[in-house]
PDB file of C-alpha atoms in Angstrom:
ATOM      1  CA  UNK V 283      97.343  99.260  96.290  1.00 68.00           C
ATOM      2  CA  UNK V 284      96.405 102.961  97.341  1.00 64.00           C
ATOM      3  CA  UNK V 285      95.391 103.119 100.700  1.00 90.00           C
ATOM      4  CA  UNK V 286      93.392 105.790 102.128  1.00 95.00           C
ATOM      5  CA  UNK V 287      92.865 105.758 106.141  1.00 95.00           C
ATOM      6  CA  UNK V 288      90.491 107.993 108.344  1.00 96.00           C
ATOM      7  CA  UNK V 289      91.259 108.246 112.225  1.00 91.00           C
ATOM      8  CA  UNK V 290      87.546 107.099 113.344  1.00 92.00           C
ATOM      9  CA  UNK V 291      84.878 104.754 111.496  1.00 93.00           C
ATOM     10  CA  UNK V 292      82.421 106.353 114.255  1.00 96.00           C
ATOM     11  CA  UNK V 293      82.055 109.174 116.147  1.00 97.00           C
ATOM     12  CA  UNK V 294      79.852 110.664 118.427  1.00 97.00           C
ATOM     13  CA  UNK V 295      80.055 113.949 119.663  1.00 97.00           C
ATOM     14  CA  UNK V 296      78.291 116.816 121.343  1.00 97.00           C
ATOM     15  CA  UNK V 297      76.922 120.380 119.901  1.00 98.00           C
ATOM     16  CA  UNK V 298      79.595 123.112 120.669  1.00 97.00           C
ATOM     17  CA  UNK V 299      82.609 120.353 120.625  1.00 97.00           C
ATOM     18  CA  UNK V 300      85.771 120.769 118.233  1.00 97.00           C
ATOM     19  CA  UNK V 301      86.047 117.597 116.032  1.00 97.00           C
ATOM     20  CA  UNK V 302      88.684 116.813 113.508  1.00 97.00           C
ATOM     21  CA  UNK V 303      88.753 113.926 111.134  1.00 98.00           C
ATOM     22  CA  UNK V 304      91.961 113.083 109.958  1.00 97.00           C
ATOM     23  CA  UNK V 305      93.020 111.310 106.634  1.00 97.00           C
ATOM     24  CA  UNK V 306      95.967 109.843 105.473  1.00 97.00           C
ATOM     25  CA  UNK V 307      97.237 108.585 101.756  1.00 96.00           C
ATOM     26  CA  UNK V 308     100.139 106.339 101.121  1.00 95.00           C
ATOM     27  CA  UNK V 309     100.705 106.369  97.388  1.00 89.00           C
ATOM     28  CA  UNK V 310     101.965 110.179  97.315  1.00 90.00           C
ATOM     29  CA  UNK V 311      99.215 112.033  95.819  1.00 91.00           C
ATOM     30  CA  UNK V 312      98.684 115.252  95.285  1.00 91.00           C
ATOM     31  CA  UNK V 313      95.116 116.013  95.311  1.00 92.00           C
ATOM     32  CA  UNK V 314      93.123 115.295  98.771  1.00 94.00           C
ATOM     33  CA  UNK V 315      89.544 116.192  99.444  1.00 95.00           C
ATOM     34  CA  UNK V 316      86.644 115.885 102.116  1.00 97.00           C
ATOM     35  CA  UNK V 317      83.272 114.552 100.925  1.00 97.00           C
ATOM     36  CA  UNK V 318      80.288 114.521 103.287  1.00 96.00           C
ATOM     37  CA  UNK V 319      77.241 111.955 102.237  1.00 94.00           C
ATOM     38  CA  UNK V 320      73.803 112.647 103.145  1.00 92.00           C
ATOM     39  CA  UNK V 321      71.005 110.246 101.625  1.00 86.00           C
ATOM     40  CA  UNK V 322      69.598 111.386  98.674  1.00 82.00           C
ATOM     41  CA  UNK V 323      72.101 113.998  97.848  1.00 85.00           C
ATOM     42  CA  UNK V 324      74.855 111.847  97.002  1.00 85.00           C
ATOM     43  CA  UNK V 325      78.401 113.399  97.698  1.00 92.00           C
ATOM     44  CA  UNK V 326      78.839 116.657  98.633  1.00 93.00           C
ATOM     45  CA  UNK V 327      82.450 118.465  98.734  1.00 94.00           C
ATOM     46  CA  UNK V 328      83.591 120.406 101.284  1.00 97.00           C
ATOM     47  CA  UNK V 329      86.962 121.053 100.794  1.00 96.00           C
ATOM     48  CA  UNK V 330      89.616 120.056  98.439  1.00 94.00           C
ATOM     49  CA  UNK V 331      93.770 120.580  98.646  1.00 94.00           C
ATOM     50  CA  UNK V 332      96.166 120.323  95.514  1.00 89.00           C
ATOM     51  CA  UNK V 333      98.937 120.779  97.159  1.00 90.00           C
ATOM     52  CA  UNK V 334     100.541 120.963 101.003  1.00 94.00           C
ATOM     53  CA  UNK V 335      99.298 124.366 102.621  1.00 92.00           C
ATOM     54  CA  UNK V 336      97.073 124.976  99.812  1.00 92.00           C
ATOM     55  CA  UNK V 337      93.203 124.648 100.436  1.00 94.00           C
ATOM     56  CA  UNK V 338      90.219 125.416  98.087  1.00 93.00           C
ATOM     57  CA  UNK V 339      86.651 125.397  99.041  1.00 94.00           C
ATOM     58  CA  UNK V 340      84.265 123.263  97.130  1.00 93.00           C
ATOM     59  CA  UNK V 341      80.608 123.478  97.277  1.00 90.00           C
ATOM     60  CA  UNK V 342      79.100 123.309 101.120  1.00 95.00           C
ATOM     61  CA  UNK V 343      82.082 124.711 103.006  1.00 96.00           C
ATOM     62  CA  UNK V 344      80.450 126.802 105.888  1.00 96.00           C
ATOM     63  CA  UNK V 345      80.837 125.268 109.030  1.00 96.00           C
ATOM     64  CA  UNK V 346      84.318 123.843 108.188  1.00 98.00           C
ATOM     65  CA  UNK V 347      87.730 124.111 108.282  1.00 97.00           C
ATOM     66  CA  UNK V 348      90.492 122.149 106.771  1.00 97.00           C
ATOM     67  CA  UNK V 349      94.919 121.755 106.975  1.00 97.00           C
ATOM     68  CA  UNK V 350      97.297 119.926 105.227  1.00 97.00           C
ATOM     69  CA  UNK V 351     100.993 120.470 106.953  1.00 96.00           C
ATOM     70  CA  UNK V 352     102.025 117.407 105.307  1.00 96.00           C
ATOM     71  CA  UNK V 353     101.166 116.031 101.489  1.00 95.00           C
ATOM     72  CA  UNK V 354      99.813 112.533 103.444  1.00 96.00           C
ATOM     73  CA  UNK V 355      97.596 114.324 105.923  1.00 97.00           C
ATOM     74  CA  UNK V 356      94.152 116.320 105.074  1.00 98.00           C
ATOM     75  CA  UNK V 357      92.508 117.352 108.268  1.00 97.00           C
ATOM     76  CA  UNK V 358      88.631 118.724 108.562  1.00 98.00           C
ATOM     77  CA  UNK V 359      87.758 120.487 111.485  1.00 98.00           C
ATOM     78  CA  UNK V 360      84.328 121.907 112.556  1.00 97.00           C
ATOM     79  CA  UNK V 361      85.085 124.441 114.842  1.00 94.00           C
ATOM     80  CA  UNK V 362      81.762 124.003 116.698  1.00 97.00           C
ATOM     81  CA  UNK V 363      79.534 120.796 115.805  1.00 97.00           C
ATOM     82  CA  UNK V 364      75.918 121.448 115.345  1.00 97.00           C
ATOM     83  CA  UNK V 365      73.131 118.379 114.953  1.00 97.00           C
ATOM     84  CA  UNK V 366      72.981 119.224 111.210  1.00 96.00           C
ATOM     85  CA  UNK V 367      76.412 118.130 110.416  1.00 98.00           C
ATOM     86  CA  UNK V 368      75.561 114.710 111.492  1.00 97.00           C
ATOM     87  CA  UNK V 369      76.542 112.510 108.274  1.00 97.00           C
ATOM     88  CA  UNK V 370      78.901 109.998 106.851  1.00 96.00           C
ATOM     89  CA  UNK V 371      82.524 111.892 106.082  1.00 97.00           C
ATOM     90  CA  UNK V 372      84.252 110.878 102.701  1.00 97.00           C
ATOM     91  CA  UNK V 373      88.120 111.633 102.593  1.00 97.00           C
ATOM     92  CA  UNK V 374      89.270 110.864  98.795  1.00 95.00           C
ATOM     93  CA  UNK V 375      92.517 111.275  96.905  1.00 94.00           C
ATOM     94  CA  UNK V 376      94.229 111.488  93.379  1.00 90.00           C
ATOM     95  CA  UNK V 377      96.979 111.603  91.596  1.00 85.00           C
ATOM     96  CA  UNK V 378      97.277 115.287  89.781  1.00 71.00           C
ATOM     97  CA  UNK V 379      97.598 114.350  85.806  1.00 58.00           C
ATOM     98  CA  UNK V 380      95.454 113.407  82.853  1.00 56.00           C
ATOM     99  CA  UNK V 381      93.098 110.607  81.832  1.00 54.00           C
ATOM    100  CA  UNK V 382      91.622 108.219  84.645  1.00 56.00           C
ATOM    101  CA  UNK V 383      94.344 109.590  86.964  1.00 64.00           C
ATOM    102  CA  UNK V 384      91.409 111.689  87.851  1.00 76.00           C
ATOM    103  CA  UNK V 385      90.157 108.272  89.410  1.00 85.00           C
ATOM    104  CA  UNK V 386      89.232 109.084  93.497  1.00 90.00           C
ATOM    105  CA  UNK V 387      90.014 106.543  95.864  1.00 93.00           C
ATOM    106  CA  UNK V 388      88.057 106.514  99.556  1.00 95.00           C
ATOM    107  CA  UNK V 389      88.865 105.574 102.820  1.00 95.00           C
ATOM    108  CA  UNK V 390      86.049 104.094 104.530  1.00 93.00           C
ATOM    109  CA  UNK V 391      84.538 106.523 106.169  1.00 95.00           C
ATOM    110  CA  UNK V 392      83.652 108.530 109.316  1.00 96.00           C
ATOM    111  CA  UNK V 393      80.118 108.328 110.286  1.00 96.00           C
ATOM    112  CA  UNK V 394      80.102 111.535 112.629  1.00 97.00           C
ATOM    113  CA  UNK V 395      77.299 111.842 114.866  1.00 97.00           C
ATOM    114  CA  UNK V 396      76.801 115.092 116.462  1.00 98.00           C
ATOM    115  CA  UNK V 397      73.898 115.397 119.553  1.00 97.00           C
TER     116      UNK V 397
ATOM    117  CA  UNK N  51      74.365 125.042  87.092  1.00 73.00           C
ATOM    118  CA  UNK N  52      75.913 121.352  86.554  1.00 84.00           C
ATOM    119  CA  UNK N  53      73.388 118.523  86.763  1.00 90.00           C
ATOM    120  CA  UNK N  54      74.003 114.421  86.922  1.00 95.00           C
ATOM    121  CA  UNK N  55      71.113 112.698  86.791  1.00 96.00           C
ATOM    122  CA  UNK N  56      70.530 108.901  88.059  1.00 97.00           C
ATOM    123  CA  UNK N  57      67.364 107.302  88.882  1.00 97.00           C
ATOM    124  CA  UNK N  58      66.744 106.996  92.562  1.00 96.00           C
ATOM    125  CA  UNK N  59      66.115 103.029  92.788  1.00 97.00           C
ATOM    126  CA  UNK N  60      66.495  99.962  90.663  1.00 98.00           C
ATOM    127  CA  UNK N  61      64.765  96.630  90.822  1.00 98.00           C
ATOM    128  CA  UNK N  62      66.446  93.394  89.422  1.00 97.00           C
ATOM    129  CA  UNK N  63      66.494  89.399  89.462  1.00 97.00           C
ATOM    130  CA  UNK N  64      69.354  87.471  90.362  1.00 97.00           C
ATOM    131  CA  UNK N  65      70.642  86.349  87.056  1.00 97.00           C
ATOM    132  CA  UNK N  66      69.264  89.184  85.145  1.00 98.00           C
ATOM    133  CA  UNK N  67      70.478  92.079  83.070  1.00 98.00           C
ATOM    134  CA  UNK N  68      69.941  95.722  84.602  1.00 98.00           C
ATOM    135  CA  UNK N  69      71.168  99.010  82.804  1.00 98.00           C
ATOM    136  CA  UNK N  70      71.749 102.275  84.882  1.00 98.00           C
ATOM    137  CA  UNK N  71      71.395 105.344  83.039  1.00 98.00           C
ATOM    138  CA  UNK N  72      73.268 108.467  83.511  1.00 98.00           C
ATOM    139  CA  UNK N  73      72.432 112.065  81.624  1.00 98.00           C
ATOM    140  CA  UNK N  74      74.626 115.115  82.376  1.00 97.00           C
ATOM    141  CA  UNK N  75      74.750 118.704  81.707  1.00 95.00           C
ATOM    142  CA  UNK N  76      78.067 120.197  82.905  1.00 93.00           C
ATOM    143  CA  UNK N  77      80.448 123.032  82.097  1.00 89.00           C
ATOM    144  CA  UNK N  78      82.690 121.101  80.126  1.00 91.00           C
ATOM    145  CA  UNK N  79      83.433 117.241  79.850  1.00 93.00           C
ATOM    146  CA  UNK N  80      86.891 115.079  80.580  1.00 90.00           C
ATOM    147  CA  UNK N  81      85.768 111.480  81.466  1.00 92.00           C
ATOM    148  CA  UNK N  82      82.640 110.006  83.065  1.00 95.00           C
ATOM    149  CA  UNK N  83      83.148 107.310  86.127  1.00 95.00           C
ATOM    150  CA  UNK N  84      81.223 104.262  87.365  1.00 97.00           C
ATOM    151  CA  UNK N  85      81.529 103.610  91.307  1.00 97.00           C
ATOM    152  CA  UNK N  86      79.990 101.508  93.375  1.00 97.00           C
ATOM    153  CA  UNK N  87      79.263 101.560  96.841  1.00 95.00           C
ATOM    154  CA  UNK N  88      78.169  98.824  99.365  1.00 95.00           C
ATOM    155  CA  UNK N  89      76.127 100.269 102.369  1.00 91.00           C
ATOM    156  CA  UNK N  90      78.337 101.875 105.138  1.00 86.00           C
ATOM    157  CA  UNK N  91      81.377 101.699 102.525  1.00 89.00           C
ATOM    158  CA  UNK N  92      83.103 104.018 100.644  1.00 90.00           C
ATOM    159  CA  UNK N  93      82.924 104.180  96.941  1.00 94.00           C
ATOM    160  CA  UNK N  94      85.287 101.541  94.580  1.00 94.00           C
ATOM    161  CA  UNK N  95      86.399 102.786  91.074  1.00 93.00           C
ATOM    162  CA  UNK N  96      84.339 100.544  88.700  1.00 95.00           C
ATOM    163  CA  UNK N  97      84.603 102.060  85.009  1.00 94.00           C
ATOM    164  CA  UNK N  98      86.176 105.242  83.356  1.00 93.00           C
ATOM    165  CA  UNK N  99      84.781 106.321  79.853  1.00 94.00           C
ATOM    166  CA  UNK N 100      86.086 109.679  78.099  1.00 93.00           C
ATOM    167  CA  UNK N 101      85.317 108.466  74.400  1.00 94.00           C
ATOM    168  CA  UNK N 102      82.433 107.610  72.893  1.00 97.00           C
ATOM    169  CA  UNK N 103      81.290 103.953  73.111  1.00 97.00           C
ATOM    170  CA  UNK N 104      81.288 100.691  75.264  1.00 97.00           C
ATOM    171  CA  UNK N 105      83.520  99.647  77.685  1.00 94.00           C
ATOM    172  CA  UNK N 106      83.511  95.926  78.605  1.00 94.00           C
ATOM    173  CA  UNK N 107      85.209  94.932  81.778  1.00 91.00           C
ATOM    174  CA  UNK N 108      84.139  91.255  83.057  1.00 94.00           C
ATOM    175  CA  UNK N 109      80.008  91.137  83.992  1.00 97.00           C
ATOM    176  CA  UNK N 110      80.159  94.891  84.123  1.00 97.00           C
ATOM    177  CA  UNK N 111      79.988  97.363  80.622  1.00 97.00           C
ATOM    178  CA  UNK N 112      79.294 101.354  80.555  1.00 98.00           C
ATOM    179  CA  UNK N 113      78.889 103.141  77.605  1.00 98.00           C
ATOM    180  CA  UNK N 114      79.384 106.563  76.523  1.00 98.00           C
ATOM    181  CA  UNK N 115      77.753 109.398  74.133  1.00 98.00           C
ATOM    182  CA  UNK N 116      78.673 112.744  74.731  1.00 96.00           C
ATOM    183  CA  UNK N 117      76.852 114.169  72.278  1.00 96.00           C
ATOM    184  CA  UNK N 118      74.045 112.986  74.237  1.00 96.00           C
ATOM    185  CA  UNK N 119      75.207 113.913  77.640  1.00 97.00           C
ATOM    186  CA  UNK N 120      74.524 110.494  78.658  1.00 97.00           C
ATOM    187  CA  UNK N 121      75.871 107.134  80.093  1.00 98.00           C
ATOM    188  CA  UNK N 122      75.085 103.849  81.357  1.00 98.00           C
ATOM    189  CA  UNK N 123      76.440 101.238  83.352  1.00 98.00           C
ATOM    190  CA  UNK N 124      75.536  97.499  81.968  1.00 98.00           C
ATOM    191  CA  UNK N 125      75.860  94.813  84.391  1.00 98.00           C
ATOM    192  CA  UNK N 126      74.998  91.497  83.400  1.00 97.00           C
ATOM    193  CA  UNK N 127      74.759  87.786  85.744  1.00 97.00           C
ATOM    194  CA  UNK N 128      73.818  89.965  88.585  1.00 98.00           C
ATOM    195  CA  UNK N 129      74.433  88.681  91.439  1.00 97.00           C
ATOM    196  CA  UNK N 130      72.610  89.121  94.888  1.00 97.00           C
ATOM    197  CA  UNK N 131      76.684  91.161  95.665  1.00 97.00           C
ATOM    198  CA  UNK N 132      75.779  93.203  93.450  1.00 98.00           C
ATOM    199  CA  UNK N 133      73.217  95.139  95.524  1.00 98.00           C
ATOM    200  CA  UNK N 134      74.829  98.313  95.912  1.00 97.00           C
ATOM    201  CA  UNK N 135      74.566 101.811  95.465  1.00 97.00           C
ATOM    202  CA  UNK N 136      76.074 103.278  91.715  1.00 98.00           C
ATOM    203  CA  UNK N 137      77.757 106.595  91.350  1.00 97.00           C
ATOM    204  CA  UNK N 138      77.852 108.336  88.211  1.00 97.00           C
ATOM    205  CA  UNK N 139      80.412 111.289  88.058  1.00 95.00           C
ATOM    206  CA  UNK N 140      81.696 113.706  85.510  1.00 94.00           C
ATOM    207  CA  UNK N 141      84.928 115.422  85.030  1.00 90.00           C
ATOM    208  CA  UNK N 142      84.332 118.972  84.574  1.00 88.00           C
ATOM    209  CA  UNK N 143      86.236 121.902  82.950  1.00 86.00           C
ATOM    210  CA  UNK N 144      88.137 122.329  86.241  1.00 81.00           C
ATOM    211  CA  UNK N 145      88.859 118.855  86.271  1.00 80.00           C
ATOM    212  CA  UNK N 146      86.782 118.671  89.657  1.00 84.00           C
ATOM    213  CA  UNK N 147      84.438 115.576  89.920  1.00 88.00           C
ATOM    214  CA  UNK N 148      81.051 116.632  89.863  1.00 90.00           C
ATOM    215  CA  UNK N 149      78.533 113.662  90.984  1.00 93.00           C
ATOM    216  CA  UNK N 150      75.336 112.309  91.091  1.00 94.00           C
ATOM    217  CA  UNK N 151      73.459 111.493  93.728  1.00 93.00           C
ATOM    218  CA  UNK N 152      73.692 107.713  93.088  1.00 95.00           C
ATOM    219  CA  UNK N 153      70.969 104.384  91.837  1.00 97.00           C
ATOM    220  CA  UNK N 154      70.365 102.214  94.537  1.00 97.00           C
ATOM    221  CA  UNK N 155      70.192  98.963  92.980  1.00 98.00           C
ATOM    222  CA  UNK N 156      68.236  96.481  94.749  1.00 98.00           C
ATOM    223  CA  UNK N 157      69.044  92.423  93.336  1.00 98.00           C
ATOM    224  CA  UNK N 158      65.914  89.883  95.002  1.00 96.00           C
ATOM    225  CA  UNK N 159      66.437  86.046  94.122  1.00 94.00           C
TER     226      UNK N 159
END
């Protein structure tokens, strides 16, 4: 079975900190991306990596930072946590070919909580 | 712009049938997917349709018309584990995922 881990299930932190969340995949995929949900708006994407050292920014990217050093590891970093990036962080990852390969699978979660 | 669009909130009986609908309007089409997500858990792969048609897998069906832009997600026997929030998501042009904001389905005995 894939597995996809994240470092924290909870987190609480202070405006101003540094905060990474760190993923990891075992089944060797390529793709890796961060999700953040907020209710109501369903999933969101932040950032998005096909490949290792190669980072793309998807939709609500301002605030964040991502690296992937190693094909396993996508990191997200917010360089300075503010109260409205309090929400419940999605790392997801897939295998880079056609068909359902497309399928996403989660880890379970960081619900980041920033005060 | 892309749109999915899901209703907000279902109601359903234990035992009963319930049918989630799903319309899109993206740049470009390669599959539709089914999640589902328990509260405070991440989403699990339920259903992959990228031909028209209905896709039967156990309690749970979706079906697909792209000609429509549109989907649903059948599930049948429900059971109170079914209670659950349901992602709909297309596969653009890009081949990015482009979701919906998700039915919370409510099951009451």
């Amino acid at each position: 079975d894939v597995k996809v881990t994240q470092s924290s299930r909870y987190l609480v932190k202070r405006t101003g900190e540094k905060v990474f969340l760190e993923c990891v995949q075992d089944m060797d995929h390529e793709n890796m991306f961060w999700y953040r949900q907020d209710p109501g708006l369903g999933l969101r994407l932040i950032y998005f990596s096909y490949d290792v050292k190669m980072k793309e920014k998807g939709d609500i990217p301002e605030g964040y930072s991502v690296s992937r050093e190693k094909k396993e590891r996508f990191s997200l970093i917010l360089e300075s946590a503010s109260t409205n990036q309090t929400s419940m962080y999605l790392c997801a990852s897939s295998r880079y070919s056609d068909g359902s390969s497309y399928e996403q699978y989660f880890g379970p979660g960081t619900r980041l909580t920033v005060t | 712009g892309q749109n999915i669009d899901q209703p907000t909130e279902m109601t359903a009986t234990e035992g009963a049938i319930v049918q989630i609908n799903c319309t899109y309007q993206t740049s470009g089409f390669n599959g539709l997917f089914w999640y589902q997500q328990h509260a405070g858990e991440a989403p699990t792969f339920l259903s992959y349709n990228v031909l028209d048609g209905l896709e039967e897998k156990g309690r749970f069906s979706s079906f697909l018309s792209r000609s429509k832009g549109y989907s649903y997600l059948l599930l049948k026997e429900l059971q109170m584990k079914d209670s659950a929030s349901y992602l709909c998501a297309v596969v653009d042009s890009n081949y990015q995922l482009i979701w919906g904001a998700g039915t919370k389905l409510i099951i009451k005995p």
